[in-house]
Tab-separated table of C-alpha atoms in Angstrom:
chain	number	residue	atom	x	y	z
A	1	UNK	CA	-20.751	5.167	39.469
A	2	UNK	CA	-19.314	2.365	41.947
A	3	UNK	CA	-21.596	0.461	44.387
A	4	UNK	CA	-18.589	0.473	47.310
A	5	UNK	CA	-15.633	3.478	47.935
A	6	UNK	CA	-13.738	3.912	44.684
A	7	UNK	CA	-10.079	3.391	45.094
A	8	UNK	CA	-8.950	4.451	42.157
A	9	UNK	CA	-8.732	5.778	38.666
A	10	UNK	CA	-7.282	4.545	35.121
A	11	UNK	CA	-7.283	5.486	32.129
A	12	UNK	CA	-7.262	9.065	30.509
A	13	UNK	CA	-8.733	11.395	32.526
A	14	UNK	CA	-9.221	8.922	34.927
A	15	UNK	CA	-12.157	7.327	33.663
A	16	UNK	CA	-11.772	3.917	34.629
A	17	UNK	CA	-13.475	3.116	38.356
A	18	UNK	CA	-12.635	0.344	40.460
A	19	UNK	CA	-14.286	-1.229	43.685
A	20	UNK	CA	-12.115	-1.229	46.505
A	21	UNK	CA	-10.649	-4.809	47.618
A	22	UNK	CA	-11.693	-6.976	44.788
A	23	UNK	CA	-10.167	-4.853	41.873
A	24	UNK	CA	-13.054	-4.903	39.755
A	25	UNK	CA	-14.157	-1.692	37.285
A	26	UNK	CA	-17.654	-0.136	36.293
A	27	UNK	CA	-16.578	2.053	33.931
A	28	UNK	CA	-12.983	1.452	31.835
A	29	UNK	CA	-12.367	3.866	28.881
A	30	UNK	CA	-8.781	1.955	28.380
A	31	UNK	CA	-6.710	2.091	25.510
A	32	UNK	CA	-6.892	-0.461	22.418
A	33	UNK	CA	-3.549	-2.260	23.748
A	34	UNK	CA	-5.509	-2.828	27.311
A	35	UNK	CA	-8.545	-4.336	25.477
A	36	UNK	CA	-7.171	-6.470	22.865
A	37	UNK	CA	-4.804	-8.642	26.231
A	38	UNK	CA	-7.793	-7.997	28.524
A	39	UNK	CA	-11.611	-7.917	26.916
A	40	UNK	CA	-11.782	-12.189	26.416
A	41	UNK	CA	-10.318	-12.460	29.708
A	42	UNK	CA	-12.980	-10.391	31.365
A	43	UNK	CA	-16.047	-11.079	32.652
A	44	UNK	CA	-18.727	-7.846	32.923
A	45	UNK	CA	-21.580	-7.529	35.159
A	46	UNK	CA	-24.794	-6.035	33.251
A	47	UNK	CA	-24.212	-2.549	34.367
A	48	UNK	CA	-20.745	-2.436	33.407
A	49	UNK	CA	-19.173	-0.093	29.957
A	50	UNK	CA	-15.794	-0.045	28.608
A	51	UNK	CA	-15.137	2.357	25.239
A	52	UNK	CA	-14.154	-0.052	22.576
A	53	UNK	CA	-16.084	-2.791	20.435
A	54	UNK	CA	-13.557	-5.848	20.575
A	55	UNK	CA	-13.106	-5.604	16.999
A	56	UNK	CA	-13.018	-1.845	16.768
A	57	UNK	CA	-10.324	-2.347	14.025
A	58	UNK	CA	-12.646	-3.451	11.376
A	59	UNK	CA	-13.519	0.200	10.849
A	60	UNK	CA	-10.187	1.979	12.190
A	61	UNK	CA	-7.786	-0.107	10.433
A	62	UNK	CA	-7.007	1.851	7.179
A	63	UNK	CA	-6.821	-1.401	4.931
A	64	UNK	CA	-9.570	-3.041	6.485
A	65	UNK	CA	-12.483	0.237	6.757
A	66	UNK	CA	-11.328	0.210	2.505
A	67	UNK	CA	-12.214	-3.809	2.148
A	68	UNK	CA	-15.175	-3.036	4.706
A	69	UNK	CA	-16.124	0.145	2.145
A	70	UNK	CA	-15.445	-2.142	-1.122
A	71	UNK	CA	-17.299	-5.010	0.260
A	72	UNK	CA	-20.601	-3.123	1.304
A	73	UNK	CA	-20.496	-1.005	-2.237
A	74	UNK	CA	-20.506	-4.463	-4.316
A	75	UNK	CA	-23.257	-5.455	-2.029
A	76	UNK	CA	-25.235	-2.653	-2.608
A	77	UNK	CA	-24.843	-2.221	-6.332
A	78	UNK	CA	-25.651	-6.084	-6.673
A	79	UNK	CA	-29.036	-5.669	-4.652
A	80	UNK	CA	-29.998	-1.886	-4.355
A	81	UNK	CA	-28.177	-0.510	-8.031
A	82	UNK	CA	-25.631	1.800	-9.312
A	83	UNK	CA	-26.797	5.003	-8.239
A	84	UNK	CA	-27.011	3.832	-4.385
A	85	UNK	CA	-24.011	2.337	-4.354
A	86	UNK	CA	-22.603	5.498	-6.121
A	87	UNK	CA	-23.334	6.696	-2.129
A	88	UNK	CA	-20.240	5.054	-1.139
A	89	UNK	CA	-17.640	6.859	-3.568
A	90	UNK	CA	-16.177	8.794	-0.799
A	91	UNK	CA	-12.993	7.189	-0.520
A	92	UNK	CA	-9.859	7.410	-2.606
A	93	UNK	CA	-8.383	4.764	-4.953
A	94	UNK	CA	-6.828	2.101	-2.126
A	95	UNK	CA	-4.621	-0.545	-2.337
A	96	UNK	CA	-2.781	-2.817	0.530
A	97	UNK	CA	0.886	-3.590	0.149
A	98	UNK	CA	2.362	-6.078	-0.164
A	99	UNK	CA	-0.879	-8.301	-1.004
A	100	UNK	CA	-2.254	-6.089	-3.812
A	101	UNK	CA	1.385	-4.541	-5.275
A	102	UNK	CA	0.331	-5.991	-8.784
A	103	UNK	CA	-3.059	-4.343	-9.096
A	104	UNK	CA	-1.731	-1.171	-7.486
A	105	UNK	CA	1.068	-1.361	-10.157
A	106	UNK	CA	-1.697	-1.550	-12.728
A	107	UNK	CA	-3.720	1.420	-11.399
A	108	UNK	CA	-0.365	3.396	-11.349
A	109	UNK	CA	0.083	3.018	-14.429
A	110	UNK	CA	-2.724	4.163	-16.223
A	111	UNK	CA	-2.502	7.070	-14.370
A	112	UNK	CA	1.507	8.281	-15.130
A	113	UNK	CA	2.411	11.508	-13.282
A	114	UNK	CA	0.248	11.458	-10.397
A	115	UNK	CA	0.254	11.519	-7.028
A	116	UNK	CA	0.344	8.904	-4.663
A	117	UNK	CA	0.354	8.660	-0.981
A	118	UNK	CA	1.748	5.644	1.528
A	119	UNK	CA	0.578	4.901	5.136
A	120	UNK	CA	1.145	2.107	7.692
A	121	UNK	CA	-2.425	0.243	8.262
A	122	UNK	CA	-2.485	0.960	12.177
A	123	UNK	CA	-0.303	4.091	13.192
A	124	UNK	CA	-1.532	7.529	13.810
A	125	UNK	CA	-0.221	11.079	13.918
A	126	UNK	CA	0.899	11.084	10.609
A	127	UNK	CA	4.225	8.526	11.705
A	128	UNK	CA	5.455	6.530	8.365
A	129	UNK	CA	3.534	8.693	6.235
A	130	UNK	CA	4.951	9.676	2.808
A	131	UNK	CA	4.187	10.851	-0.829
A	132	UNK	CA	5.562	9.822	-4.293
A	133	UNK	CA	4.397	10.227	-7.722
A	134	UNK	CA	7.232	7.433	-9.411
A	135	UNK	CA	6.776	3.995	-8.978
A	136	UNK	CA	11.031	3.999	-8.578
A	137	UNK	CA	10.411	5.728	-5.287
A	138	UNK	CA	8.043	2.895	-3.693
A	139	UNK	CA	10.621	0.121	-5.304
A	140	UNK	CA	13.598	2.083	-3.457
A	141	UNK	CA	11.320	1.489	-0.440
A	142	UNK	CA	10.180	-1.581	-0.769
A	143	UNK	CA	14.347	-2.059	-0.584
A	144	UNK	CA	14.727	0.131	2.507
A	145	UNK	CA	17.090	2.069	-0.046
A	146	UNK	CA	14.967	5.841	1.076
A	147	UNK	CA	13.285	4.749	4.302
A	148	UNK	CA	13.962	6.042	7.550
A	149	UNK	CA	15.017	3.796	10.150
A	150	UNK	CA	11.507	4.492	11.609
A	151	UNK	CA	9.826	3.413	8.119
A	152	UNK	CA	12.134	0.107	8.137
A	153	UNK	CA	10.888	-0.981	11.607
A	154	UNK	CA	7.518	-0.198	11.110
A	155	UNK	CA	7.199	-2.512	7.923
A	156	UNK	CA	8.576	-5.595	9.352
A	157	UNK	CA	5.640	-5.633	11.799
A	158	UNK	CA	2.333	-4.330	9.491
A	159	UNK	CA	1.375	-3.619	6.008
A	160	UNK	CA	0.861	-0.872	4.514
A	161	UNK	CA	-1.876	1.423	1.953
A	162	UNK	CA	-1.191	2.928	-0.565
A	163	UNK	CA	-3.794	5.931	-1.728
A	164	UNK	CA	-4.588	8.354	-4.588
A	165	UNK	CA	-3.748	10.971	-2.959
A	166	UNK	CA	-6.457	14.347	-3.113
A	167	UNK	CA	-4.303	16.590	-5.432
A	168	UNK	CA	-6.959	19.437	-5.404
A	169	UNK	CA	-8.119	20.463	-1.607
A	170	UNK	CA	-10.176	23.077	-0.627
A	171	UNK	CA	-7.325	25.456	0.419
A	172	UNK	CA	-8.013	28.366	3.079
A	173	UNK	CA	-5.461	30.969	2.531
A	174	UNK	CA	-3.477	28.430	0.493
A	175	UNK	CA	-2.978	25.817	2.944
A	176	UNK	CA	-5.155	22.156	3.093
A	177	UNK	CA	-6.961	21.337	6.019
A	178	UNK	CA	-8.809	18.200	6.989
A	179	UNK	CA	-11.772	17.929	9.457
A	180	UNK	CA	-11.970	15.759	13.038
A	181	UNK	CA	-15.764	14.851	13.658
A	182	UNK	CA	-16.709	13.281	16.685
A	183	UNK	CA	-19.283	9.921	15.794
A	184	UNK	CA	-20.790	7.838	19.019
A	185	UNK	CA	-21.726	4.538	18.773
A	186	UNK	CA	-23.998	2.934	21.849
A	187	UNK	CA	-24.908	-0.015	19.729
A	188	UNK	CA	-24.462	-1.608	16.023
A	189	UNK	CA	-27.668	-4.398	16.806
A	190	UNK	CA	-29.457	-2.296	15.991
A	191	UNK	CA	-26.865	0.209	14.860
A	192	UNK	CA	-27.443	3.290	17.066
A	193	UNK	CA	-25.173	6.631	16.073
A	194	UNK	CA	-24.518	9.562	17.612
A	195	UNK	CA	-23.129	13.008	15.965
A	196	UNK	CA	-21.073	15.479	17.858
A	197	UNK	CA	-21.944	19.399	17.026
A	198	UNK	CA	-18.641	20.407	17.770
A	199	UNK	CA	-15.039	19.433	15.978
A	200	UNK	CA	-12.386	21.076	14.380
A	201	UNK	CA	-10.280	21.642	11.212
A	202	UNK	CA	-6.826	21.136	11.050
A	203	UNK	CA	-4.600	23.202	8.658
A	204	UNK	CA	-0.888	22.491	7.716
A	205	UNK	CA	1.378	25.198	8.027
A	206	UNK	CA	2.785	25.928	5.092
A	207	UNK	CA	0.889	26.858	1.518
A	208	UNK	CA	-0.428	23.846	-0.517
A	209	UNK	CA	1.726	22.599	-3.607
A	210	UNK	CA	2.583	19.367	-5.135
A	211	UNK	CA	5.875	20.671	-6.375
A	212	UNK	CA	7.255	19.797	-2.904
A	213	UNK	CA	6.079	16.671	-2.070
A	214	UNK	CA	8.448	15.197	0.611
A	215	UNK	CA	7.548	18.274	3.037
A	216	UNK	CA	5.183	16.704	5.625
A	217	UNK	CA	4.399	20.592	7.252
A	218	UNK	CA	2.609	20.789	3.501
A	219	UNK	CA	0.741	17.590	3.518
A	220	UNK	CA	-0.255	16.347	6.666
A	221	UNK	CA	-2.399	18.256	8.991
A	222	UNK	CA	-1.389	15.939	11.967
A	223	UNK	CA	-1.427	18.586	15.140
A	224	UNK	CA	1.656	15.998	16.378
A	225	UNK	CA	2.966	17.373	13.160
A	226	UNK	CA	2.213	20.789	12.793
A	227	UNK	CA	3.481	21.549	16.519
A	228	UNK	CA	7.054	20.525	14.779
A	229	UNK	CA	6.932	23.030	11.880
A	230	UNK	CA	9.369	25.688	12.614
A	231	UNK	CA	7.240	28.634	12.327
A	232	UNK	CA	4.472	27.083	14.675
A	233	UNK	CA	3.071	29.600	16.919
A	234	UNK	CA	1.502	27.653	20.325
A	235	UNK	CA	-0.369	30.563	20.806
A	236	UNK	CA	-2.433	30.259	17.747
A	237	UNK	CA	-2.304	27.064	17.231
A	238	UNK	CA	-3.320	25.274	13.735
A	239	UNK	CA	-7.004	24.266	14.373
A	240	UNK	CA	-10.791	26.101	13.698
A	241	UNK	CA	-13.460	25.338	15.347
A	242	UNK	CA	-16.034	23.525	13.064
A	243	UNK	CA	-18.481	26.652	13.402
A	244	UNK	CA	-16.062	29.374	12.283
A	245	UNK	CA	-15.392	26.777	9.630
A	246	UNK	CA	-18.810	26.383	8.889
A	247	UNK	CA	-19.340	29.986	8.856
A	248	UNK	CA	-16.535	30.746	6.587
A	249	UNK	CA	-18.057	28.627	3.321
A	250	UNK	CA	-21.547	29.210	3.885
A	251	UNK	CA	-19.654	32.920	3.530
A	252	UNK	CA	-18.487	32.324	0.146
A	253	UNK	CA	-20.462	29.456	-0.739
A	254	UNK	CA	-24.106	29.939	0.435
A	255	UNK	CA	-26.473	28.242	2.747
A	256	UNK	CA	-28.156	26.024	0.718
A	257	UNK	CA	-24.766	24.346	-0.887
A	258	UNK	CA	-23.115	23.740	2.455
A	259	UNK	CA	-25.910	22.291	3.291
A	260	UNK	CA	-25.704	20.026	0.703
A	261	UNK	CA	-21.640	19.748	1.634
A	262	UNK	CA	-22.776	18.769	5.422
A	263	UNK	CA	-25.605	16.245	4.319
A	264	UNK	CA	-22.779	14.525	2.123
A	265	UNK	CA	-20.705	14.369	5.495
A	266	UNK	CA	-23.368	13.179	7.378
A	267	UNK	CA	-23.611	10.196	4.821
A	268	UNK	CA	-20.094	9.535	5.050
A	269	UNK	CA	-20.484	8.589	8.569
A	270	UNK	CA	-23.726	6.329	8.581
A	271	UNK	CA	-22.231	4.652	5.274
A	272	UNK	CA	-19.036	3.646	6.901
A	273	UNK	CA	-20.896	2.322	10.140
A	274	UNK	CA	-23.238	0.230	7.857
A	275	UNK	CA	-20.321	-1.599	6.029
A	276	UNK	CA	-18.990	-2.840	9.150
A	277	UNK	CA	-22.266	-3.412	10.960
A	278	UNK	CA	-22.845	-7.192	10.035
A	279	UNK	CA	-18.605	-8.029	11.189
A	280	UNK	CA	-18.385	-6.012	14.532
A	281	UNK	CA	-19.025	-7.972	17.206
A	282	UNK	CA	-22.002	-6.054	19.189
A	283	UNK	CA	-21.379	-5.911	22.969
A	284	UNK	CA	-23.959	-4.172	25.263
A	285	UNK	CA	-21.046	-3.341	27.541
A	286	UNK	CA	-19.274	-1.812	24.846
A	287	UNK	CA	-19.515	1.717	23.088
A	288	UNK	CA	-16.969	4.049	20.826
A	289	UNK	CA	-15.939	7.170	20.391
A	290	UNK	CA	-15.098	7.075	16.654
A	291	UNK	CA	-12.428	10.403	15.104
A	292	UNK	CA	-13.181	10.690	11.564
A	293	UNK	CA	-11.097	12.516	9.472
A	294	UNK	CA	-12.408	14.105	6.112
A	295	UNK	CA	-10.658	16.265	3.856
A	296	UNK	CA	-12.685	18.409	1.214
A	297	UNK	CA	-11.720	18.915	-2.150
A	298	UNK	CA	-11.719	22.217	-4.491
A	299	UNK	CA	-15.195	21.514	-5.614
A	300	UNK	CA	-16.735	20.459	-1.929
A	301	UNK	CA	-16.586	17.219	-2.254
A	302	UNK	CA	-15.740	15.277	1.183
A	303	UNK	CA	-13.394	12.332	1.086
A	304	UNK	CA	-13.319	9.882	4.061
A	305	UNK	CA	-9.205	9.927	5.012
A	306	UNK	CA	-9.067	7.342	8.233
A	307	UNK	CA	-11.326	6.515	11.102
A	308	UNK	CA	-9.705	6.383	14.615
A	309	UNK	CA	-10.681	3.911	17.429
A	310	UNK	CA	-9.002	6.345	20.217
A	311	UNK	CA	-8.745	10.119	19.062
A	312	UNK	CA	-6.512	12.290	20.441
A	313	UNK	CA	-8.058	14.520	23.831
A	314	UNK	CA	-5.184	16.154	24.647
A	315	UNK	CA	-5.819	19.880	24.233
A	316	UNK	CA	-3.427	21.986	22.066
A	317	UNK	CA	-5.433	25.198	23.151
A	318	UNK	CA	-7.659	26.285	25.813
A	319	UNK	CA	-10.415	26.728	23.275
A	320	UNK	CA	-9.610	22.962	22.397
A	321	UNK	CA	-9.144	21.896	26.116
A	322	UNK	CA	-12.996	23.111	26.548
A	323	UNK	CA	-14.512	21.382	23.907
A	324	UNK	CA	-12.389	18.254	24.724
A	325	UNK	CA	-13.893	18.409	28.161
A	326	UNK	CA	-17.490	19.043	26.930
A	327	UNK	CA	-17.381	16.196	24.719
A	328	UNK	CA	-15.932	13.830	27.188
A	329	UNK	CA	-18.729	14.959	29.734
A	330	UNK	CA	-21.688	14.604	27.213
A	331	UNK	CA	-20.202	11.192	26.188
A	332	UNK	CA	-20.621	9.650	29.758
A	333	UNK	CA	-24.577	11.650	29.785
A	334	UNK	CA	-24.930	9.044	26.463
A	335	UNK	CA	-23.421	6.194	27.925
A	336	UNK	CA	-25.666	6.982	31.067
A	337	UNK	CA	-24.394	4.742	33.880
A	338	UNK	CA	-26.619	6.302	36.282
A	339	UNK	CA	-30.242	5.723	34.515
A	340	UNK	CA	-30.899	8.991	33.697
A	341	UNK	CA	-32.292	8.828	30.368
A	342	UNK	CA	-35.602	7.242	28.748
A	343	UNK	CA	-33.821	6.361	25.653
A	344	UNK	CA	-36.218	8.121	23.688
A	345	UNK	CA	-34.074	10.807	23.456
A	346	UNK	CA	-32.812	12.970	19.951
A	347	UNK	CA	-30.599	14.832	21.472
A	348	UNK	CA	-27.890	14.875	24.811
A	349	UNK	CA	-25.768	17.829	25.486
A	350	UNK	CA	-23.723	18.234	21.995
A	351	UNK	CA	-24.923	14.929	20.324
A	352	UNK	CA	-27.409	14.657	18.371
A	353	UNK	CA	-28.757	11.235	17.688
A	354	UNK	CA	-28.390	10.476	13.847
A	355	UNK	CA	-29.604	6.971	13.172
A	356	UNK	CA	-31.302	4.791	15.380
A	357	UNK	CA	-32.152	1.647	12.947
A	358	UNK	CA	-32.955	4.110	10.640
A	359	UNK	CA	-32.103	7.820	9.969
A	360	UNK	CA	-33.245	10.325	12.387
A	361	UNK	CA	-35.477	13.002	11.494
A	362	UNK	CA	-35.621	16.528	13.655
A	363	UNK	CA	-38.489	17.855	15.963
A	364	UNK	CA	-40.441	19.845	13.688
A	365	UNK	CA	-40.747	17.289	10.860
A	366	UNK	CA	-44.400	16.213	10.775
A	367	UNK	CA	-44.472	12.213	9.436
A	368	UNK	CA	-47.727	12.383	8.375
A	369	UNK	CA	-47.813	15.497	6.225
A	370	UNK	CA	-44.734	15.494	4.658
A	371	UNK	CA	-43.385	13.569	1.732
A	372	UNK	CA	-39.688	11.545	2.665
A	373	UNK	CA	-37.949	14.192	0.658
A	374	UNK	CA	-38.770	17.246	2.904
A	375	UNK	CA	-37.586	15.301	5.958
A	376	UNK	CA	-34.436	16.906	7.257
A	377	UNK	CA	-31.773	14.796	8.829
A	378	UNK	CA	-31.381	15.383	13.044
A	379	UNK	CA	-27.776	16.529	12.248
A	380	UNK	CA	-26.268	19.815	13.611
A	381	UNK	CA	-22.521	19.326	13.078
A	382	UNK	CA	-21.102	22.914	12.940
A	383	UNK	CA	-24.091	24.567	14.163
A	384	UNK	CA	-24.373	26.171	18.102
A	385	UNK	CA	-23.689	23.850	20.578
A	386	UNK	CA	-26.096	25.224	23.803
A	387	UNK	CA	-25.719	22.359	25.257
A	388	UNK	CA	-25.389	22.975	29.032
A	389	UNK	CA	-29.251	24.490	28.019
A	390	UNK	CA	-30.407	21.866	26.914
A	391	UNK	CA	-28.567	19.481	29.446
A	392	UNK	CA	-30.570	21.401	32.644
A	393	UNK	CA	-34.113	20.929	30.789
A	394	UNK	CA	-32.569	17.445	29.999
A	395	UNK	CA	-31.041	15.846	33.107
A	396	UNK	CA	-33.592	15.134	36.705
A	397	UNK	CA	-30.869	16.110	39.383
A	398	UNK	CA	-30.409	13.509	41.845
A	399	UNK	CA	-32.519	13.329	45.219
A	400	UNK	CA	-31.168	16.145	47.715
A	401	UNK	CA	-28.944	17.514	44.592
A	402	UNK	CA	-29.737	20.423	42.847
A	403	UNK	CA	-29.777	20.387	39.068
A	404	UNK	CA	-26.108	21.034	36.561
C-alpha cells in the first residue's frame, strides 16, 4: 500500500499507513475527531484515501439527515409530485430543540397521549436517550429538574431531537429489534453506492411495552446497552444475522412481500444519499462506510432511525467478529488502492453495487427486452454472502503471488 517501509499503523485495526521518515499516510481510516482538526490542514497525493467525506455530518447528524430528508421531499413534491415525494416518508415526525420547541409543542398537542422520544443530535450508543409521553416531563428537563448529570452536560454543548417515537414494532418473541446495514459510498459526483449483503438485527432484552417507558433494556437496542441488562448472556449475545432474519419473515410472511419489505429498504438508503448529494463536499480521496439503522413496524413498514459516520466494529461474538472482518476486508477490495479493479464492476466480495448515477440493475436483466418495471434492483442484502467465491474469480493475484 506504501511506496517506502511502513513504520507504522493508526487507526482501528490499524488501517492507517505511514511512510517511514517523513510521516506521511496512504491510507487513514481515522476517526471523525481526527478529520474534522486534520482534513483542511492536509494535503493528499492522488493515490491517497481516508474514510470520511469532510462533511460526513450532513447525513449522520440526527437533526441535520431530518432537514436534509425535509428539504429534498419539498423539492421533489414541487418538481416530480406527491406520489414521488411520498418515497421519502420513511422517517418519523422530527423536531430540533431548542430552535423548533414551539412547533414541536404544536405537534404534541394534537396528538395527547402519545409517545415521544428525545436524543442528543451527535452521540451514539443510545447515551442521553429517553422517552416521555407528557409535555411536563420535557419542561422538568428543559429545567435539569429529571436529568442525569450526564443529560445536563450533554445539553450545554449540542441540541437535541425530539421524535415520534414507533409505538408498534415488529416484535420477535415480544421484544423490538432494529436493523444495522452496511452502505459504501466511493463517490457522491456522481453518487456511487455500495450495499453490504451481510448485517445484523439487534433485539432489546426485555419484552416490548409502552407501559414502562423509562426502561432503556425495553427501548433501545444499543449492543453498549443491552450488554448492561442484567440478564444478558455474552454467550448468546443480542444480535441475528440479517439472513436468519431474513429467513424468519419470508417464514411467516412470504417471498414475494419481503421482497417488497427489502426493496422499501433498499430505497431508504439511495433516498437518504440523494438528499445530501448536492451539500456534501465530494472528495476523490474520500469514501464512507455509512451504519444505518432501521427499525420495522407491525405492518413491515421500515423507518430510517439514525445514520452513523463511524459504526461500531468491535465484535460482541465470534459470529460478529467474522463478518466484521469480512466487511472491513471487502471494503479496502472497493476502495482498491492497489488497481485491481476495472470499475466496471456490480459486485466485490459482499457488496453489491446499488446505484452508480442511476440504479443498478442485476446480470440477467436484458435492457432491450424488458419493460423498466421487470428490472430487478442489484441488491442482495440478507441473501448468501459467497463472497470469498466470487472474490478468487474476481481478484488477478499479484505477479509471483498466487491467488486469495
Amino acid at each position: 500500500m506504501s511506496r517506502n517501509k511502513t513504520a507504522g499503523y493508526k487507526g482501528p485495526y490499524g488501517y492507517q499507513k505511514r511512510r517511514e521518515g517523513d510521516g506521511e499516510w496512504d491510507f487513514n481510516w481515522c476517526d471523525v475527531g481526527w478529520l474534522r482538526e486534520n482534513f483542511d490542514h492536509s494535503y493528499m497525493e492522488e493515490h491517497v484515501r481516508i474514510c470520511h467525506f469532510r462533511n460526513h455530518y450532513e447525513l449522520t447528524r440526527k437533526n441535520l439527515m431530518v432537514k436534509n430528508l425535509k428539504r429534498y421531499r419539498k423539492t421533489l413534491e414541487r418538481e416530480a409530485g406527491r406520489i414521488e415525494a411520498s418515497k421519502c416518508d420513511f422517517f418519523p415526525r422530527t423536531f430540533e430543540l431548542p430552535s423548533e420547541y414551539h412547533l414541536f409543542v404544536e405537534e404534541f398537542k394534537r396528538s395527547p397521549g402519545s409517545t415521544w422520544i428525545m436524543k442528543p443530535v451527535a452521540r451514539s450508543q443510545g447515551k442521553g436517550i429517553f422517552l416521555f409521553q407528557k409535555l411536563k416531563d420535557i419542561m422538568d428537563w428543559k429545567k435539569d429538574g429529571s436529568r442525569s448529570e450526564e443529560q445536563r452536560d450533554e445539553t450545554q454543548v449540542e441540541s437535541y431531537v425530539a421524535q415520534r417515537y414507533i409505538e408498534n414494532p415488529y416484535l420477535i418473541s415480544g421484544r423490538k429489534f432494529d436493523l444495522r446495514v452496511y452502505v459504501l459510498v466511493t463517490s457522491y459526483i456522481p453518487l456511487k453506492a455500495w450495499l453490504y449483503r451481510d448485517g445484523f438485527a439487534r433485539f432489546s432484552s426485555t419484552r416490548f411495552s409502552l407501559t414502562s417507558i423509562d426502561d432503556q433494556y425495553v427501548h433501545l437496542t444499543n449492543v453498549a446497552v443491552q450488554k448492561t441488562a442484567p440478564d444478558y448472556d455474552p454467550e448468546k449475545g443480542c444480535k441475528w444475522q440479517m439472513q436468519q432474519l431474513r429467513r424468519y419473515l419470508t417464514a411467516r410472511h412470504g417471498t414475494e412481500t419481503i421482497e417488497a419489505l427489502f426493496k422499501d429498504v433498499d430505497n431508504i438508503f439511495v433516498r437518504s444519499l440523494q438528499s445530501v448529494q448536492k451539500v456534501i463536499i465530494n472528495d476523490k480521496h474520500c469514501f464512507e462506510l455509512y451504519g444505518y439503522d432501521i427499525l420495522l413496524d407491525q405492518d413491515l413498514k421500515p423507518w430510517l432511525i439514525e445514520v452513523n459516520a463511524s459504526p461500531s466494529l468491535t465484535a460482541s461474538s465470534q459470529e460478529d467478529y467474522e463478518m466484521k472482518c469480512c466487511l472491513l476486508e471487502d471494503t479496502l477490495h472497493i476502495v482498491d488502492m492497489e488497481g485491481r479493479l476495472t470499475g466496471r464492476e456490480k459486485r466485490v466480495g459482499g457488496y453489491d453495487l446499488m446505484w452508480n448515477d442511476g440504479p443498478v440493475y442485476r446480470e440477467d436483466v436484458n435492457l432491450e427486452t424488458l419493460g423498466s418495471a421487470c428490472f430487478t434492483a442489484n441488491t442482495h442484502l440478507g441473501c448468501v454472502n459467497d463472497r470469498k467465491k466470487q472474490l478468487r474469480q474476481l481478484l488477478k493475484p499479484f505477479p509471483g503471488k498466487k491467488r486469495i
